[in-house]
């Protein structure tokens, strides 16, 4: 079975299992000439019937639309995606010549979705993370659909919406305001995402005081019986690990532990299938991580020592060039890392000093991937780095596996994806400039936090 057939079958299987009745298309569109092009599409399946379309914003050839279609129509849309699979399309050079047959009518728009599913898998995101990063208050399964670059629009980068009744500086702010998302303008991507929410039950939040915990649940008893649900948990203190599962008897679960927890991973199970997960971390552990960050940031140097120059020219750093010689990461931080990460970070520093900012982004992306690989291996889950054909997964999938295996990184998802984004753009888009401020403002702060968490994690497992 091909990767394309595999993902279609998975999506249709989930539709049948969960009884979805509609698909809500959240469309961000830009008109170029006579053709509306997709900036981003979020397709969220729902158990309710289709609702009336809503135009959220439409000006300057830019539109934000919510259009709901029946599940029968959505199945036709999936069949349409097969016909515009990028492998079946003839290109003119590197571009697609869009014809009428390549367009699909959604509401009053005819849109082109030539592309493919990069993966044959559905990925899971807990309600806790979906609400934080995607603006969806349900646990979800999701599939990314990559629309080919030549049929999407890049002109949205130049679009200003300050004149809108709610002043918005750019498209990212418009999406965040109307969709409840958390995009950054510098790392938005064009494409389409299909979300399959789980409506049966989810974990709302958790309260822990000393060794007493209380977990609050959302349960739709019309969709699932209490006898089908259970809670699994992994509780960790600095020296102990406790694991157990319990049946659910109401929408609140209480338990007295025999230890004071540092962190707890909860799993909500329907029969034998995980339908939600929730991560709790103690304030004390958060303080330890903050202390680690403060320790490695203390007395941070602002200059680096330059090698002697030819001809005996002085290497003294003057006030004029002092700002240019900022250390990205100080020596006492780098020395706490494995040798291969030290080497990559030192190379990134050399590239940064030489004003090779594109190379700096590529090297930092390499550090990120190597560090995530190390963490996953140290959890004893090296097999999670490979797909079913035994090929090593790409960085995006590694980030997802990291968050699933070590939930303390879940709040950094956007930051990690931002680091990856800069590395990808530095590698593949030569026309996109990368400036020093991009690295200092957007990469260095989250990277420092990531490295601090890495050090704390390595100390713990060793």
XYZ file of C-alpha atoms in Angstrom:
462
model
C 0.000 0.000 0.000
C 1.377 3.427 -0.956
C 1.902 6.176 1.611
C -0.909 8.168 -0.008
C -3.390 5.279 0.155
C -2.363 4.577 3.753
C -3.180 8.078 4.997
C -6.488 8.225 3.087
C -7.544 4.921 4.643
C -6.548 6.098 8.129
C -8.550 9.319 7.818
C -11.635 7.523 6.497
C -11.329 4.931 9.266
C -11.298 7.691 11.920
C -14.321 9.330 10.276
C -16.231 6.073 10.572
C -15.109 5.385 14.159
C -15.898 8.836 15.568
C -19.062 9.550 13.588
C -18.074 12.948 12.206
C -20.854 14.789 10.360
C -19.101 17.862 8.990
C -15.750 19.387 8.088
C -15.077 23.026 8.927
C -12.635 24.720 6.546
C -10.805 27.680 8.069
C -9.374 29.381 5.001
C -6.725 32.114 4.779
C -6.692 33.217 1.134
C -5.035 35.855 -1.048
C -6.236 36.862 -4.502
C -3.613 37.015 -7.243
C -5.061 38.145 -10.550
C -8.337 36.287 -10.990
C -7.331 33.355 -8.793
C -7.720 32.968 -5.043
C -4.710 31.129 -3.580
C -4.319 29.335 -0.280
C -2.083 30.774 2.412
C -3.232 28.298 5.017
C -6.158 25.932 5.516
C -7.225 24.307 8.776
C -9.802 21.563 8.261
C -11.458 20.552 11.535
C -13.879 17.628 11.547
C -16.926 17.862 13.804
C -19.715 15.589 15.043
C -22.312 18.330 14.524
C -24.054 19.136 11.247
C -22.658 21.776 8.841
C -23.239 25.404 9.825
C -23.644 28.591 7.785
C -20.428 30.082 6.325
C -18.876 33.083 8.068
C -16.591 35.717 6.531
C -14.262 36.904 9.292
C -12.255 39.378 7.225
C -12.179 40.346 3.548
C -10.113 43.296 2.353
C -6.996 44.106 0.310
C -7.548 40.882 -1.680
C -7.128 38.964 1.601
C -9.883 36.794 3.070
C -10.438 34.756 6.209
C -13.397 32.417 5.775
C -15.059 29.693 7.840
C -16.893 27.311 5.509
C -18.573 24.136 6.767
C -19.360 21.180 4.488
C -20.995 17.800 5.051
C -18.885 14.731 5.739
C -20.056 13.313 2.390
C -18.658 16.382 0.637
C -15.436 16.072 2.637
C -15.019 12.481 1.434
C -15.319 13.846 -2.115
C -12.631 16.391 -1.233
C -10.331 13.537 -0.144
C -10.986 11.828 -3.481
C -10.162 15.119 -5.245
C -6.819 15.282 -3.405
C -5.912 11.955 -4.997
C -6.457 13.432 -8.461
C -4.162 16.403 -7.741
C -1.440 14.322 -6.080
C 1.781 16.067 -7.040
C 3.177 12.876 -8.590
C 0.350 12.880 -11.150
C 0.779 16.513 -12.222
C 2.787 17.744 -15.206
C 5.094 20.640 -14.415
C 6.304 23.505 -16.554
C 9.803 23.806 -15.206
C 9.348 23.894 -11.425
C 5.824 25.298 -11.557
C 2.321 23.943 -11.951
C 0.176 25.416 -14.711
C -3.141 25.598 -12.861
C -6.092 24.425 -14.940
C -9.821 24.388 -14.182
C -9.662 20.627 -13.490
C -7.203 21.262 -10.643
C -9.606 23.512 -8.734
C -12.046 22.446 -6.018
C -15.085 24.559 -5.128
C -15.466 25.346 -1.429
C -18.239 27.847 -0.782
C -17.808 30.625 -3.355
C -14.114 29.892 -3.912
C -12.347 27.671 -6.411
C -9.021 26.644 -4.886
C -6.025 24.607 -5.981
C -4.678 21.950 -3.604
C -2.009 20.300 -5.784
C 0.341 18.618 -3.301
C 0.713 15.522 -1.169
C 0.656 14.082 2.342
C 4.342 14.052 3.433
C 3.647 11.167 5.815
C 1.449 8.098 5.726
C 0.696 8.513 9.441
C -1.806 10.321 11.611
C -0.180 12.179 14.496
C -1.625 12.627 17.966
C -1.681 15.822 20.041
C -3.111 16.030 23.554
C -5.783 18.583 24.450
C -3.236 20.397 26.625
C -0.910 20.966 23.648
C -3.630 21.376 21.007
C -5.219 24.204 22.981
C -1.872 25.921 23.542
C -0.446 25.621 20.031
C -3.402 25.076 17.693
C -6.334 26.829 19.336
C -8.331 23.561 19.490
C -9.673 22.514 22.914
C -9.823 18.780 22.173
C -7.250 16.012 21.869
C -6.728 15.447 18.162
C -5.303 13.221 15.495
C -3.975 15.219 12.590
C -2.387 14.967 9.172
C -0.409 17.680 7.403
C -1.064 18.188 3.709
C 1.693 20.003 1.813
C 0.403 22.251 -0.971
C 3.015 22.669 -3.710
C 4.933 25.954 -3.444
C 4.071 27.032 -6.981
C 0.308 27.048 -6.307
C 0.433 28.810 -2.933
C 1.115 32.494 -2.402
C 4.110 34.143 -0.770
C 2.859 37.716 -1.255
C 1.131 37.626 2.147
C 4.482 38.563 3.740
C 3.991 42.103 2.390
C 0.343 42.437 3.408
C -0.585 45.043 6.035
C -3.972 45.190 7.745
C -3.470 48.256 9.934
C -6.548 49.852 8.344
C -8.766 46.984 9.494
C -11.301 47.811 12.239
C -9.001 45.847 14.550
C -5.452 46.994 13.631
C -3.384 43.982 12.591
C 0.210 44.330 11.446
C 0.384 41.193 9.329
C -1.329 37.953 8.346
C 0.030 36.066 11.377
C -1.653 38.546 13.727
C -4.907 38.176 11.777
C -4.820 34.387 12.121
C -3.979 34.602 15.811
C -6.806 37.067 16.457
C -9.512 35.208 14.543
C -8.334 31.605 14.900
C -6.916 31.677 18.436
C -3.531 30.429 17.228
C 0.002 31.528 18.176
C 1.815 31.965 14.860
C 4.879 34.152 14.454
C 5.154 36.081 11.187
C 8.716 34.888 10.621
C 7.918 31.154 10.775
C 4.453 30.824 9.264
C 4.181 28.182 6.597
C 1.706 27.656 3.790
C -0.216 24.439 3.627
C -3.208 22.558 4.907
C -3.832 20.604 8.102
C -6.611 18.091 8.720
C -7.646 17.780 12.371
C -9.748 14.929 13.745
C -10.778 15.936 17.300
C -11.786 13.383 19.928
C -15.124 14.443 21.426
C -15.629 11.477 23.788
C -13.579 12.719 26.744
C -10.516 14.788 27.633
C -8.442 15.955 30.609
C -9.220 19.535 31.704
C -6.598 20.176 34.365
C -4.943 18.840 37.494
C -4.413 20.081 41.047
C -1.638 18.680 43.225
C -0.914 19.599 46.841
C 1.861 17.669 48.559
C 0.971 14.034 47.807
C -2.741 14.605 47.089
C -3.877 14.984 43.479
C -7.190 15.704 41.789
C -7.724 15.322 38.055
C -10.682 16.988 36.306
C -12.188 15.484 33.145
C -14.570 16.466 30.362
C -16.768 13.457 29.511
C -19.613 13.299 26.997
C -21.658 10.393 28.350
C -23.709 10.343 25.134
C -20.580 9.233 23.300
C -18.734 7.135 25.864
C -19.597 5.197 29.021
C -17.653 5.641 32.252
C -16.988 1.904 32.251
C -14.981 2.376 29.030
C -12.606 4.912 30.570
C -9.525 4.578 32.745
C -6.619 6.752 33.856
C -3.022 5.618 33.549
C -0.291 7.588 35.251
C 3.469 7.701 35.574
C 4.560 9.633 38.668
C 8.177 10.652 39.191
C 10.021 12.159 42.100
C 13.770 12.739 42.163
C 14.400 9.169 43.326
C 11.231 7.166 42.632
C 8.866 6.241 39.815
C 5.301 5.057 40.371
C 3.026 3.613 37.650
C -0.580 2.458 37.832
C -3.985 2.681 36.158
C -7.438 3.277 37.642
C -11.054 3.008 36.472
C -13.091 6.197 36.124
C -16.307 6.622 38.129
C -16.983 10.363 37.610
C -15.567 13.473 35.940
C -13.162 14.023 38.856
C -10.458 11.589 39.943
C -8.681 11.828 43.317
C -5.675 9.924 44.640
C -3.294 10.080 47.594
C 0.264 9.161 46.597
C 3.036 7.619 48.679
C 5.557 10.151 47.374
C 5.844 13.867 46.657
C 5.787 14.123 42.853
C 8.149 16.131 40.667
C 6.140 15.484 37.552
C 3.175 13.351 36.512
C 2.150 12.086 33.088
C -1.560 11.224 32.886
C -3.131 9.135 30.128
C -6.879 8.937 29.495
C -7.721 5.535 27.999
C -10.905 4.496 26.192
C -10.993 0.694 26.280
C -7.326 0.155 25.295
C -6.762 3.284 23.153
C -5.169 6.498 24.421
C -7.503 9.425 23.771
C -5.796 12.145 25.825
C -2.675 12.923 27.837
C -1.786 15.615 30.349
C 1.540 16.657 31.854
C 1.943 18.240 35.294
C 5.199 19.580 36.705
C 5.771 20.728 40.271
C 6.684 24.362 41.021
C 9.819 23.045 42.744
C 11.029 21.355 39.571
C 10.259 24.477 37.562
C 12.420 26.442 40.009
C 15.287 23.963 39.570
C 15.128 24.399 35.798
C 14.999 28.191 36.196
C 18.004 28.020 38.523
C 19.917 26.026 35.916
C 19.141 28.654 33.290
C 20.157 31.460 35.648
C 23.379 29.649 36.520
C 24.496 29.209 32.938
C 23.484 32.791 32.097
C 25.301 34.420 35.030
C 28.103 36.785 34.072
C 27.450 36.153 30.426
C 30.368 37.561 28.394
C 29.550 40.032 25.648
C 32.704 39.654 23.565
C 34.900 36.911 22.186
C 38.658 36.891 21.936
C 39.745 37.240 18.321
C 42.812 35.439 16.937
C 45.862 37.622 16.142
C 45.647 39.329 12.786
C 48.333 39.256 10.136
C 50.800 42.118 10.108
C 50.689 42.562 13.854
C 47.513 44.628 13.736
C 46.006 45.034 17.187
C 43.183 42.623 18.056
C 41.728 44.915 20.709
C 37.932 44.979 20.498
C 36.831 48.608 20.320
C 33.460 50.033 21.350
C 32.537 50.195 17.645
C 32.915 46.467 17.044
C 32.222 45.265 20.579
C 28.510 44.746 19.862
C 29.360 42.661 16.804
C 31.321 40.117 18.809
C 28.499 38.794 21.007
C 28.835 35.235 22.227
C 25.741 33.222 21.432
C 26.426 30.712 24.199
C 29.080 31.088 26.851
C 31.841 28.610 27.540
C 30.506 27.248 30.848
C 27.254 26.280 29.099
C 28.921 24.629 26.111
C 31.310 22.637 28.319
C 28.361 20.859 29.989
C 27.256 19.362 26.664
C 28.466 16.239 24.798
C 31.544 16.697 22.605
C 29.727 16.532 19.262
C 27.283 19.252 20.355
C 30.170 21.381 21.628
C 31.833 21.119 18.224
C 28.687 22.183 16.349
C 28.032 25.110 18.714
C 31.615 26.326 18.363
C 31.253 26.207 14.578
C 27.979 28.125 14.851
C 29.768 30.785 16.925
C 32.539 31.102 14.318
C 29.959 31.482 11.554
C 28.087 34.092 13.604
C 31.282 36.076 14.254
C 32.025 36.007 10.514
C 28.499 37.359 9.823
C 27.571 34.122 8.050
C 24.077 34.147 9.519
C 22.647 31.625 7.055
C 25.358 29.125 8.031
C 24.690 29.880 11.717
C 21.027 28.897 11.308
C 21.947 25.660 9.534
C 24.400 24.716 12.298
C 21.915 25.513 15.088
C 19.365 23.329 13.332
C 21.977 20.543 13.325
C 22.548 21.009 17.065
C 18.797 20.783 17.651
C 18.447 17.552 15.676
C 21.502 15.933 17.289
C 20.312 16.930 20.775
C 16.792 15.569 20.219
C 18.253 12.326 18.874
C 20.405 12.058 22.013
C 17.440 12.632 24.344
C 15.247 10.069 22.589
C 18.056 7.497 22.737
C 18.603 8.167 26.441
C 14.933 7.481 27.142
C 15.520 3.989 25.742
C 13.276 4.609 22.736
C 15.795 4.718 19.886
C 13.364 2.782 17.667
C 11.061 5.823 17.776
C 13.568 7.644 15.549
C 12.782 5.384 12.592
C 9.685 4.844 10.463
C 8.132 1.521 9.516
C 10.606 1.176 6.621
C 13.541 1.672 9.021
C 14.447 5.089 7.610
C 15.417 7.779 10.106
C 12.651 10.347 10.530
C 13.009 14.025 9.733
C 13.393 16.728 12.357
C 9.686 17.648 12.505
C 8.761 14.071 13.388
C 11.624 13.931 15.912
C 10.236 17.032 17.634
C 6.853 15.317 17.882
C 8.417 12.140 19.287
C 10.450 14.193 21.800
C 7.295 15.881 23.115
C 5.477 12.551 23.345
C 8.350 10.880 25.229
C 9.472 13.827 27.397
C 6.383 16.022 27.942
C 8.393 18.733 29.707
C 9.348 19.906 26.198
C 5.723 20.308 25.096
C 5.616 24.004 25.980
C 8.613 24.569 23.700
C 7.008 23.117 20.573
C 6.653 26.489 18.836
C 10.228 27.478 19.740
C 11.711 24.206 18.482
C 9.733 24.450 15.251
C 10.953 28.040 14.874
C 14.600 26.930 15.135
C 13.912 24.219 12.560
C 12.147 26.725 10.307
C 15.120 29.095 10.200
C 17.481 26.199 9.437
C 15.218 24.957 6.648
C 14.835 28.402 5.098
C 18.585 29.008 5.324
C 19.158 25.769 3.419
C 16.432 25.905 0.778
C 15.462 29.549 0.184
C 18.476 31.560 -0.927
C 16.337 34.617 -1.707
C 15.199 34.974 1.908
C 17.646 37.174 3.846
C 18.638 36.221 7.384
C 19.854 38.971 9.669
C 21.788 39.076 12.897
C 18.669 40.241 14.745
C 16.826 37.093 13.592
C 19.360 34.967 15.455
C 19.751 37.186 18.526
C 16.013 37.823 19.002
C 14.315 34.695 17.641
C 16.797 31.823 17.941
C 19.217 32.411 20.796
C 16.706 32.850 23.695
C 14.668 29.652 23.064
C 17.832 27.755 22.167
C 19.362 28.705 25.521
C 16.273 27.352 27.318
C 16.394 24.171 25.237
C 20.060 23.595 26.140
C 19.335 24.243 29.827
C 16.587 21.615 29.744
C 18.968 19.249 27.946
C 21.578 19.665 30.687
C 18.962 19.116 33.414
C 17.677 16.013 31.616
C 21.161 14.519 31.111
C 22.043 15.054 34.764
C 18.842 13.270 35.757
C 19.244 10.222 33.498
C 22.929 9.819 34.240
